[in-house]
PDB file of C-alpha atoms in Angstrom:
ATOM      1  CA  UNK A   1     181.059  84.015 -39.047  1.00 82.00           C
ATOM      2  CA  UNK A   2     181.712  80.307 -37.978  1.00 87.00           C
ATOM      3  CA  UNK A   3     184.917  79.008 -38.839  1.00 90.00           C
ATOM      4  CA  UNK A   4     185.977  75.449 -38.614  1.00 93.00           C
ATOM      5  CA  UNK A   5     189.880  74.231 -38.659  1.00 94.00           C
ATOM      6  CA  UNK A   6     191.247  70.941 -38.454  1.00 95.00           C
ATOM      7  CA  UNK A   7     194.310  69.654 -37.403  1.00 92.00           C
ATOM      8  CA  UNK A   8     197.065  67.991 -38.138  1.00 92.00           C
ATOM      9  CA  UNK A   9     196.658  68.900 -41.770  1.00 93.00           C
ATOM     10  CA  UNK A  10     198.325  65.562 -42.631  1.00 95.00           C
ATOM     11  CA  UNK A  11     199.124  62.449 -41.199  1.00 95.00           C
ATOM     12  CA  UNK A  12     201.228  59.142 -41.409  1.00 96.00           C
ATOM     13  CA  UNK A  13     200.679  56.005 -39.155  1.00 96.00           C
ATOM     14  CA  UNK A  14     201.958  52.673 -39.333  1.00 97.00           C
ATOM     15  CA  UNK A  15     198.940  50.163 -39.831  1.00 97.00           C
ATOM     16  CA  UNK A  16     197.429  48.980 -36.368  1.00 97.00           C
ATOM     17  CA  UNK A  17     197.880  52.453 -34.024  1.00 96.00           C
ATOM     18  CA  UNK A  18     195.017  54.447 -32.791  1.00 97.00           C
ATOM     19  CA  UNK A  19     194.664  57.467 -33.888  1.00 95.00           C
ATOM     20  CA  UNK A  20     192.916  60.813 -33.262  1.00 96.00           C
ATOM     21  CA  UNK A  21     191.717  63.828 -35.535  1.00 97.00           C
ATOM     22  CA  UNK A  22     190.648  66.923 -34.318  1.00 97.00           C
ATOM     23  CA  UNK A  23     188.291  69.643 -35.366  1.00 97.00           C
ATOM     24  CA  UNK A  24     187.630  73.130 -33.860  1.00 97.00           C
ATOM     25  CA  UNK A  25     184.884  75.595 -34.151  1.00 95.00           C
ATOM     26  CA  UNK A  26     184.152  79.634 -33.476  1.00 93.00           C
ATOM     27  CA  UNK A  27     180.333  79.719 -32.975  1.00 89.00           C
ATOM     28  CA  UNK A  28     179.852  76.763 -30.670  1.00 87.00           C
ATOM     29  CA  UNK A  29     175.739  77.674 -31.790  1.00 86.00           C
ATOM     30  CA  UNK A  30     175.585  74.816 -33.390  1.00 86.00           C
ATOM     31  CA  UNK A  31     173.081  72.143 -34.427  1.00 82.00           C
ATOM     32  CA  UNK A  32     175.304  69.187 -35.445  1.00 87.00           C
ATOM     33  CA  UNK A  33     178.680  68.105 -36.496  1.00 92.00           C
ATOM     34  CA  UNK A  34     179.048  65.473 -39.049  1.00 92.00           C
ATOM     35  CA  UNK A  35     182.793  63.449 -40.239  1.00 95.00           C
ATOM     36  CA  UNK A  36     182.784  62.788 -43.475  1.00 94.00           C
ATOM     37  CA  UNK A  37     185.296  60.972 -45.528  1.00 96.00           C
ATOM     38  CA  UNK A  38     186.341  61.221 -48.794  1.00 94.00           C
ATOM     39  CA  UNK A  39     188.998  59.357 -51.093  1.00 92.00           C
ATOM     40  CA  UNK A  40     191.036  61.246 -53.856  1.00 85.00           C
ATOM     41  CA  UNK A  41     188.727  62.349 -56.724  1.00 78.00           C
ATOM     42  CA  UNK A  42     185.371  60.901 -55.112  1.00 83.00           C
ATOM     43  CA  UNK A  43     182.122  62.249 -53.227  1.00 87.00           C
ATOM     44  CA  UNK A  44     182.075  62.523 -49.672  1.00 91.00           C
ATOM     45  CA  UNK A  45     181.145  59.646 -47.432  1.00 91.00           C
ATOM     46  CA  UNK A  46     179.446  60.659 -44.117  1.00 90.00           C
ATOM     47  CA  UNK A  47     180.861  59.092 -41.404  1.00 94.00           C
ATOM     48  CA  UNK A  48     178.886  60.023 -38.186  1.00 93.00           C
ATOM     49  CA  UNK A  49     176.673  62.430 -37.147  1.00 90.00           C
ATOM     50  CA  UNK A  50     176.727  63.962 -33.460  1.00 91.00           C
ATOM     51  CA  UNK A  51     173.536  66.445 -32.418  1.00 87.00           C
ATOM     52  CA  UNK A  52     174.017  69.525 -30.673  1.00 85.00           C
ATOM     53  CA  UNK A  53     172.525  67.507 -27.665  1.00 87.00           C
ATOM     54  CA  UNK A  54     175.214  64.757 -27.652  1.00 90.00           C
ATOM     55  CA  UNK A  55     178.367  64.104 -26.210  1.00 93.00           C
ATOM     56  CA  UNK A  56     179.278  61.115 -28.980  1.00 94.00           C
ATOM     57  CA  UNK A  57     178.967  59.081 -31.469  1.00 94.00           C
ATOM     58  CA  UNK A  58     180.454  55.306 -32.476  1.00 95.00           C
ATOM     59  CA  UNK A  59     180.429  53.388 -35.699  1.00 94.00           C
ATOM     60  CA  UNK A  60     182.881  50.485 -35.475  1.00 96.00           C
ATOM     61  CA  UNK A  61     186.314  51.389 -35.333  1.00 97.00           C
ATOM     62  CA  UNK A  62     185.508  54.972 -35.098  1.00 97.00           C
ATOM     63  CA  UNK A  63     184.512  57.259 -31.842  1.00 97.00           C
ATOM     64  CA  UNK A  64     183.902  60.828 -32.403  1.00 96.00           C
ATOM     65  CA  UNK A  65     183.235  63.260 -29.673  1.00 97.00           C
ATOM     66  CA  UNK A  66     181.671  66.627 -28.883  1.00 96.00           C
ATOM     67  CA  UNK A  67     182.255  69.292 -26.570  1.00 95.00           C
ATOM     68  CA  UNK A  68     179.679  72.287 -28.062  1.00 91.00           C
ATOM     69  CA  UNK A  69     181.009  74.108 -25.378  1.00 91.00           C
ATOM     70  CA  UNK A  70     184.365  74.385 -26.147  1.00 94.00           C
ATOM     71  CA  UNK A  71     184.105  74.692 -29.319  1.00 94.00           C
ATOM     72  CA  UNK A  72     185.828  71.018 -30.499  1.00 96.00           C
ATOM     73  CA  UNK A  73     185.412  67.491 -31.516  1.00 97.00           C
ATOM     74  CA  UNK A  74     187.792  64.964 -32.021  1.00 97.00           C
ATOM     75  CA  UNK A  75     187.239  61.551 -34.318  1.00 97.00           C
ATOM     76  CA  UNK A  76     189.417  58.187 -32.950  1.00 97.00           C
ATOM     77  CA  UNK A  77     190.191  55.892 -34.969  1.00 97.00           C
ATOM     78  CA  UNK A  78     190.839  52.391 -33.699  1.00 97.00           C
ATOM     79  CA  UNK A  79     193.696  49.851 -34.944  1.00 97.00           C
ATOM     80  CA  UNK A  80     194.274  51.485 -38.352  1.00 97.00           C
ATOM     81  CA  UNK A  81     194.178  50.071 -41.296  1.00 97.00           C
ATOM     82  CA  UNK A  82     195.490  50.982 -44.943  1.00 96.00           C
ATOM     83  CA  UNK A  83     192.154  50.905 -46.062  1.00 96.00           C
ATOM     84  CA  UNK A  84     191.609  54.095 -43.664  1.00 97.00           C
ATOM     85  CA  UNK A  85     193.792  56.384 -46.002  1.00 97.00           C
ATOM     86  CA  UNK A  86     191.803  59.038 -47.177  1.00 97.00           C
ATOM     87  CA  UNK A  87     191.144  62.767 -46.569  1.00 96.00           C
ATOM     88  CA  UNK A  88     188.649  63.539 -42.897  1.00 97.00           C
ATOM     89  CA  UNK A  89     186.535  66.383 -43.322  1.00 96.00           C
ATOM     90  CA  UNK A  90     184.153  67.633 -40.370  1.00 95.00           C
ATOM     91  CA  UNK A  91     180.912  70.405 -40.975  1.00 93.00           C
ATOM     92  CA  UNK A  92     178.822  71.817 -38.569  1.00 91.00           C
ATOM     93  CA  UNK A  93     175.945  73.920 -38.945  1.00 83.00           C
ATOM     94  CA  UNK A  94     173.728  76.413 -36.917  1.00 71.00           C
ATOM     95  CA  UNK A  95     171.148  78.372 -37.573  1.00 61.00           C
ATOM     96  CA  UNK A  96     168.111  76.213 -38.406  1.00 56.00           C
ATOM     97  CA  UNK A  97     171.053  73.852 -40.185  1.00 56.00           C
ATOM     98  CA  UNK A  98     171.059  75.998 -43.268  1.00 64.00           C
ATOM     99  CA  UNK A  99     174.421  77.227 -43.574  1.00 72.00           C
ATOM    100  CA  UNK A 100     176.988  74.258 -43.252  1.00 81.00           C
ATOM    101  CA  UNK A 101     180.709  74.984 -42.954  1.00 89.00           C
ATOM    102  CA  UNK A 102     183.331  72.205 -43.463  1.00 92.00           C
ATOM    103  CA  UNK A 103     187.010  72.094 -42.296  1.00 94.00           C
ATOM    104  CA  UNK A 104     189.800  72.097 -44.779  1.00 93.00           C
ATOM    105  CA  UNK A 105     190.015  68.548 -43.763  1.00 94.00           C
ATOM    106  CA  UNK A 106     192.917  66.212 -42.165  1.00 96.00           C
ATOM    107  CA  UNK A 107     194.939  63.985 -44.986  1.00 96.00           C
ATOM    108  CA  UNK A 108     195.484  60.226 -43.178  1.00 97.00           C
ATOM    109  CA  UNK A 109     198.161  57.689 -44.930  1.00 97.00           C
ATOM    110  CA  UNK A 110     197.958  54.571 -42.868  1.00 97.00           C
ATOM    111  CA  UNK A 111     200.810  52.462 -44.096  1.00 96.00           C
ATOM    112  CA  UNK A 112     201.057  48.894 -44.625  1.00 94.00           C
TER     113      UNK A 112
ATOM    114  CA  UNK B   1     169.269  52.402 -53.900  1.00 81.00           C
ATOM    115  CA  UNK B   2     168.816  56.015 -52.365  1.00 79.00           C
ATOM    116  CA  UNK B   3     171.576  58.362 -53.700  1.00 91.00           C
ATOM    117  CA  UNK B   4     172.501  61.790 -54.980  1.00 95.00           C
ATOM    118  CA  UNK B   5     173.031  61.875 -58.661  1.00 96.00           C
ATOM    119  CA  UNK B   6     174.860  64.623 -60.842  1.00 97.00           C
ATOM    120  CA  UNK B   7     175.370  64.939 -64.454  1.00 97.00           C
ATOM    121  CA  UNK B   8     177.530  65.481 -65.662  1.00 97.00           C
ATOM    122  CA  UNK B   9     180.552  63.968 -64.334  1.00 95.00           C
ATOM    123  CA  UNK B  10     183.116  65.970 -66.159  1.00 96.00           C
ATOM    124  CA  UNK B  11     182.979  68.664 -67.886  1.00 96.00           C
ATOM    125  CA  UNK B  12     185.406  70.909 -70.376  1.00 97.00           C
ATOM    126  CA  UNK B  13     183.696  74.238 -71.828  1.00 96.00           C
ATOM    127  CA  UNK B  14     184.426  77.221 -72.778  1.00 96.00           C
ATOM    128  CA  UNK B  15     184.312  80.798 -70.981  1.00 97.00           C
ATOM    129  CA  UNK B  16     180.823  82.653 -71.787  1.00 96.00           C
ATOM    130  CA  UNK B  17     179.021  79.001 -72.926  1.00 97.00           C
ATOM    131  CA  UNK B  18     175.967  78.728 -70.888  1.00 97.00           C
ATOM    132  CA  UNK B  19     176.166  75.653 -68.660  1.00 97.00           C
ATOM    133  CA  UNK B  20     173.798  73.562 -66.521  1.00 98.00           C
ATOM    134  CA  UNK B  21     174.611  70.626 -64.047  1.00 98.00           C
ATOM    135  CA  UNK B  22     172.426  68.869 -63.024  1.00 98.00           C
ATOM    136  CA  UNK B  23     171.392  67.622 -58.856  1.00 98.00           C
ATOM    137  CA  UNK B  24     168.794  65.174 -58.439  1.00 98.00           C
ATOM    138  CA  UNK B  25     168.185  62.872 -55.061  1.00 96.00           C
ATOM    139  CA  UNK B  26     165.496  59.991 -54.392  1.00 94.00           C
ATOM    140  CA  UNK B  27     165.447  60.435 -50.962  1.00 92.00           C
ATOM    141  CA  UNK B  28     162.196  63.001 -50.768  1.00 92.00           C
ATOM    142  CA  UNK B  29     164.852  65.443 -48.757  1.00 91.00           C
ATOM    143  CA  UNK B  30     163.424  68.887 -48.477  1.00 89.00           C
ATOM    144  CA  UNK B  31     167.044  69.940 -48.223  1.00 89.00           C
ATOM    145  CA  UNK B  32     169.329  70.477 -50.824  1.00 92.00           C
ATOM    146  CA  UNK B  33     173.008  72.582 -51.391  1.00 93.00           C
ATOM    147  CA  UNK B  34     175.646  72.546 -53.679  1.00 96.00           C
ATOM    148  CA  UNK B  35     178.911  73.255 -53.247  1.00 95.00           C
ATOM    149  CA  UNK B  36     183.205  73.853 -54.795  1.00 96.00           C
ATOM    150  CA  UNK B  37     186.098  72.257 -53.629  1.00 94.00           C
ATOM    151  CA  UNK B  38     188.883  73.951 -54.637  1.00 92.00           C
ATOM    152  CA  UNK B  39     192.719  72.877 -53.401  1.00 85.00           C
ATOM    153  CA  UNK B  40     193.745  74.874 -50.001  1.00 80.00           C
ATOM    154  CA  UNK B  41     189.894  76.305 -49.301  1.00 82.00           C
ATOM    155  CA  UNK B  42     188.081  73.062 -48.907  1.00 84.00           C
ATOM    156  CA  UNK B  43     184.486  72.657 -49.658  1.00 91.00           C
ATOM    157  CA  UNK B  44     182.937  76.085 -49.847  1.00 93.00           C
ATOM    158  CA  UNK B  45     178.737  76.357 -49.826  1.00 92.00           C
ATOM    159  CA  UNK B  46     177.356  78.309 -53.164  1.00 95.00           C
ATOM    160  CA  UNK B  47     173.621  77.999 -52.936  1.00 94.00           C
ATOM    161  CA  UNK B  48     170.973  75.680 -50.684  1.00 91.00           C
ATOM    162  CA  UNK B  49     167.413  75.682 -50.922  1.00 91.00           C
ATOM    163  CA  UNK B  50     164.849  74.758 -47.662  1.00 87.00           C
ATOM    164  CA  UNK B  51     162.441  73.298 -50.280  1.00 88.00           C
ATOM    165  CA  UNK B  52     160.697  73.621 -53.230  1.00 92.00           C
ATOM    166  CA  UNK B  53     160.707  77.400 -54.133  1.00 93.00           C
ATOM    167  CA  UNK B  54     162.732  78.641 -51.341  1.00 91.00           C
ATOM    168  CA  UNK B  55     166.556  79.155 -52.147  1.00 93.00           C
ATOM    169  CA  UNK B  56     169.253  81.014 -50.538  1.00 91.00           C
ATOM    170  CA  UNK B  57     172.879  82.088 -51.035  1.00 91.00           C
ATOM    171  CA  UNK B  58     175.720  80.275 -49.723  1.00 89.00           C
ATOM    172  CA  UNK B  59     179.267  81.826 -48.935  1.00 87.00           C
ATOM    173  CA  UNK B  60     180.058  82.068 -52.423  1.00 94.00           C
ATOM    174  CA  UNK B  61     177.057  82.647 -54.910  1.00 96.00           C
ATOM    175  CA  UNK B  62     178.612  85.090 -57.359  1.00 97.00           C
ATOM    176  CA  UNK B  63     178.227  83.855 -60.999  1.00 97.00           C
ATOM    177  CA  UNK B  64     175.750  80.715 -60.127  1.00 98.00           C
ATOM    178  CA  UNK B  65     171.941  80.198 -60.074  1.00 98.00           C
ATOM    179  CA  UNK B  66     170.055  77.868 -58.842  1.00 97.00           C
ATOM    180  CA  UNK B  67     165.978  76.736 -59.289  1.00 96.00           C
ATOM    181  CA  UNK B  68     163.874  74.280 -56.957  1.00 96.00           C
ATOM    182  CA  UNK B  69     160.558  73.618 -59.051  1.00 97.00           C
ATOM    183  CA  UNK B  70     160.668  70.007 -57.883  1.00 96.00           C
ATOM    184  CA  UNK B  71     161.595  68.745 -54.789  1.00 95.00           C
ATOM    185  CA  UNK B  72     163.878  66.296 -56.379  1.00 97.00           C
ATOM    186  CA  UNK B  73     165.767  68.096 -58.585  1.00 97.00           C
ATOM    187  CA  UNK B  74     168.070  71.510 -57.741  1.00 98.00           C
ATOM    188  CA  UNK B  75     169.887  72.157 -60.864  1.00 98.00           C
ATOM    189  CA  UNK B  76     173.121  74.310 -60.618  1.00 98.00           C
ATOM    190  CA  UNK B  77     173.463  77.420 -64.000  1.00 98.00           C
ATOM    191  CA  UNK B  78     176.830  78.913 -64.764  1.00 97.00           C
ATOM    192  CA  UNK B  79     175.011  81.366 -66.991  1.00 95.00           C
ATOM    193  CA  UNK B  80     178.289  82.844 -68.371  1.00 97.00           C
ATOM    194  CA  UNK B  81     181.310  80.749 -66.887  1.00 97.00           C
ATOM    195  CA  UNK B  82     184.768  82.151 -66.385  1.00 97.00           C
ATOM    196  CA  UNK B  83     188.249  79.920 -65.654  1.00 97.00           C
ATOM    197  CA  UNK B  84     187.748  80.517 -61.809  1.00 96.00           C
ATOM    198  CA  UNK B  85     184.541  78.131 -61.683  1.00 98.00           C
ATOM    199  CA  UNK B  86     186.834  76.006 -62.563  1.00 97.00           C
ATOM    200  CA  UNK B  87     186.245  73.065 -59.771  1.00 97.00           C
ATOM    201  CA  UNK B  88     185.147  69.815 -58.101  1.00 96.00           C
ATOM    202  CA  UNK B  89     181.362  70.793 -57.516  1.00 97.00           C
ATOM    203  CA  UNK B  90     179.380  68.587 -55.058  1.00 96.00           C
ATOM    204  CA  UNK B  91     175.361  68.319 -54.332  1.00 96.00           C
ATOM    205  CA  UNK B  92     174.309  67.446 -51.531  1.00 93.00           C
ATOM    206  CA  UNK B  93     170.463  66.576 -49.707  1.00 92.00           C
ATOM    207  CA  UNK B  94     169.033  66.297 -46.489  1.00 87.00           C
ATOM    208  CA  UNK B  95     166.493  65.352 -44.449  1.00 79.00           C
ATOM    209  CA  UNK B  96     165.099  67.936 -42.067  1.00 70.00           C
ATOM    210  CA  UNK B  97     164.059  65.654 -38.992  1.00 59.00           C
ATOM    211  CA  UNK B  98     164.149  67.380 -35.743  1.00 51.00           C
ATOM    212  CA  UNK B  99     166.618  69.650 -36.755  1.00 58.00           C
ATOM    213  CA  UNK B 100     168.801  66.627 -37.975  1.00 63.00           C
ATOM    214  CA  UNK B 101     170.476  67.542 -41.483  1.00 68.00           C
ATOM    215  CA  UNK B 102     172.799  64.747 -41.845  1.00 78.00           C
ATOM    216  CA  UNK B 103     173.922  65.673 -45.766  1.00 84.00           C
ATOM    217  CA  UNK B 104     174.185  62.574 -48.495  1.00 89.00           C
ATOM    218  CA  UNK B 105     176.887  63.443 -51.189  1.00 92.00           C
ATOM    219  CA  UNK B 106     176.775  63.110 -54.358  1.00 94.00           C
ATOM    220  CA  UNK B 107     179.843  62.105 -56.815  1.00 93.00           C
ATOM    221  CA  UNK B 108     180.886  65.506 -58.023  1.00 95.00           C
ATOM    222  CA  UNK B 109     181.231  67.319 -61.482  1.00 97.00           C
ATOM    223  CA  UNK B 110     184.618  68.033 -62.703  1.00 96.00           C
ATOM    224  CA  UNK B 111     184.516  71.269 -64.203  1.00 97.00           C
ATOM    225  CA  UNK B 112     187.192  72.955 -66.412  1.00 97.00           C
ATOM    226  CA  UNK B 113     186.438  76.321 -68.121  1.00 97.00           C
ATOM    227  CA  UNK B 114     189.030  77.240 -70.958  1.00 96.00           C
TER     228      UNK B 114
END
């Protein structure tokens, strides 16, 4: 059964550093990984999506990597910002992308 | 706009009271799921469906139902709820494109049951 872990758990930064998340998976059989974010009480906002097929992703500010092999994939964040605070949450899925499984997600307080 | 609507936002009910919430997306995904968030186990998967007609169980099915009789709409039935349904409950679509299933949220339903 896949299993998906993220650490740190939580996280303070001054405003301005880089930063990096990480995720870990079982089954590396995967079809994708997504990042999502998603701010106390709200829906989930999807970040970036890497296929099974690639090594990464970017969207502004934000990198995330891949390594299916290995079983990981880490999401950099660039020059922080307090605006970043919120809680990271990465899913993968397998199997004809039925069955997705999300991390407990990483808690990020950038501070001003 | 494309987006994932629920209904209702937030909920209070009773235990045994029938209860329907309501999933509905404008993107023609074929995909749909729904899921609980519950502090200290994350988001948990309770039901999907492939497309109209075709659903399957998630991790955690037990007291939920689910019907896909339109493609836009996967409605989510607490035929007799108990306190420990008592969560943040997400839907969620997808496209299925070449085995892409990037999932669009939508805004949750609060759900207490007294």
């Amino acid at each position: 059964k896949q299993e998906v872990t993220q650490i740190p758990a939580a996280l303070s930064v001054p405003e301005g550093e880089n930063l990096v998340l990480n995720c870990s998976f079982t089954d590396s059989a995967i079809y994708n990984l997504q990042w999502f974010r998603q701010d106390p009480g709200k829906g989930l906002t999807s970040l970036l999506l890497i296929q099974s097929s690639q090594r990464e992703q970017t969207s502004g500010r934000l990198n995330a990597s891949l390594d299916k092999s290995s079983g990981r994939s880490t999401l950099y964040i660039a020059a922080s910002q307090p605006g970043d605070s919120a809680t990271y949450l990465c899913a993968v899925n397998g199997d004809y992308g039925q069955n997705f499984v999300f991390g407990p997600g990483t808690r990020l307080s950038v501070l001003p | 706009e494309a987006q994932v609507t629920q209904n209702p936002r937030y909920l209070i009910t009773v235990t045994g009271k029938k209860l329907t919430v309501t999933c509905s997306q404008n993107m023609n995904h074929e995909y749909m799921s729904w899921y609980r968030q519950d502090p200290g186990l994350g988001l948990r998967q309770i039901y999907y469906s492939m497309n109209v007609e075709v659903t399957d169980k998630g991790d955690v099915p037990e007291g939920y139902k689910v019907s896909r009789k339109e493609k836009r709409n996967f409605p989510l039935i607490l035929e007799s709820p108990s306190p420990n349904q008592t969560s943040l409950y997400f839907c969620a679509s997808s496209l299925r494109t070449s085995l892409i299933y990037e999932q669009y949220f939508g805004p949750g339903t609060r759900l207490t049951v007294t």
